[in-house]
């Protein structure tokens, strides 16, 4: 059931919404995106979705290497 599928993703999607409301850029690990089976309709921020970019784990880890604060979910 498509409605049940969307409802099962709601806690994750709510976290993305809250992050965007605080002005955060939402970058998601490609493996996590597949693992969590995030609905494609919420992916592209330029089309009204919640995710700004999808990166591979090596790219994420390299970028945050010297960061003071990192939230990796």
Coordinates of C-alpha atoms in Angstrom, one line a residue:
X1 CA 0.0 0.0 0.0
X2 CA 1.6 3.3 -1.1
X3 CA 0.0 5.2 1.8
X4 CA 1.5 2.8 4.4
X5 CA 4.9 3.2 2.7
X6 CA 4.8 7.0 3.0
X7 CA 3.7 6.8 6.6
X8 CA 6.6 4.4 7.5
X9 CA 9.0 7.1 6.2
X10 CA 7.4 9.9 8.1
X11 CA 9.8 10.1 11.1
X12 CA 12.8 10.4 8.7
X13 CA 11.0 12.9 6.4
X14 CA 10.0 15.0 9.5
X15 CA 13.7 15.2 10.5
X16 CA 14.6 16.4 7.0
X17 CA 11.8 19.0 7.2
X18 CA 13.0 20.3 10.5
X19 CA 16.5 20.5 9.3
X20 CA 15.5 22.5 6.3
X21 CA 13.3 24.8 8.5
X22 CA 16.5 25.6 10.5
X23 CA 18.3 26.5 7.3
X24 CA 20.3 23.3 7.0
X25 CA 21.4 21.9 3.7
X26 CA 20.2 18.3 3.6
X27 CA 22.8 16.0 2.2
X28 CA 22.1 12.2 2.3
X29 CA 24.5 9.3 1.9
X30 CA 23.5 7.3 -1.2
X31 CA 23.8 4.0 0.7
X32 CA 21.6 5.3 3.5
X33 CA 19.0 6.6 1.0
X34 CA 18.8 3.1 -0.6
X35 CA 18.8 1.4 2.8
X36 CA 16.0 3.5 4.2
X37 CA 14.2 3.2 0.8
X38 CA 13.3 6.9 0.7
X39 CA 10.5 7.6 -1.7
X40 CA 12.0 9.3 -4.8
X41 CA 9.3 12.0 -4.7
X42 CA 11.0 13.6 -1.6
X43 CA 14.5 13.6 -3.0
X44 CA 15.0 16.6 -5.2
X45 CA 14.8 19.9 -3.4
X46 CA 14.7 21.9 -6.6
X47 CA 11.4 20.1 -7.4
X48 CA 9.9 20.6 -3.9
X49 CA 11.6 17.6 -2.3
X50 CA 13.5 17.6 1.0
X51 CA 17.0 16.5 -0.1
X52 CA 19.5 18.9 -1.5
X53 CA 22.2 16.5 -2.5
X54 CA 23.0 12.8 -2.5
X55 CA 26.7 11.9 -1.9
X56 CA 28.6 8.7 -1.4
X57 CA 30.1 7.9 2.0
X58 CA 33.7 8.6 1.1
X59 CA 32.7 12.1 -0.1
X60 CA 30.8 12.8 3.2
X61 CA 33.7 11.6 5.4
X62 CA 36.2 13.6 3.5
X63 CA 34.1 16.8 3.7
X64 CA 33.4 16.5 7.4
X65 CA 36.9 15.4 8.4
X66 CA 37.8 18.8 10.1
X67 CA 34.3 19.9 11.1
X68 CA 33.6 20.9 14.7
X69 CA 30.1 19.4 14.6
X70 CA 28.8 16.6 12.4
X71 CA 25.4 15.0 12.6
X72 CA 25.6 11.7 10.6
X73 CA 22.4 9.7 10.6

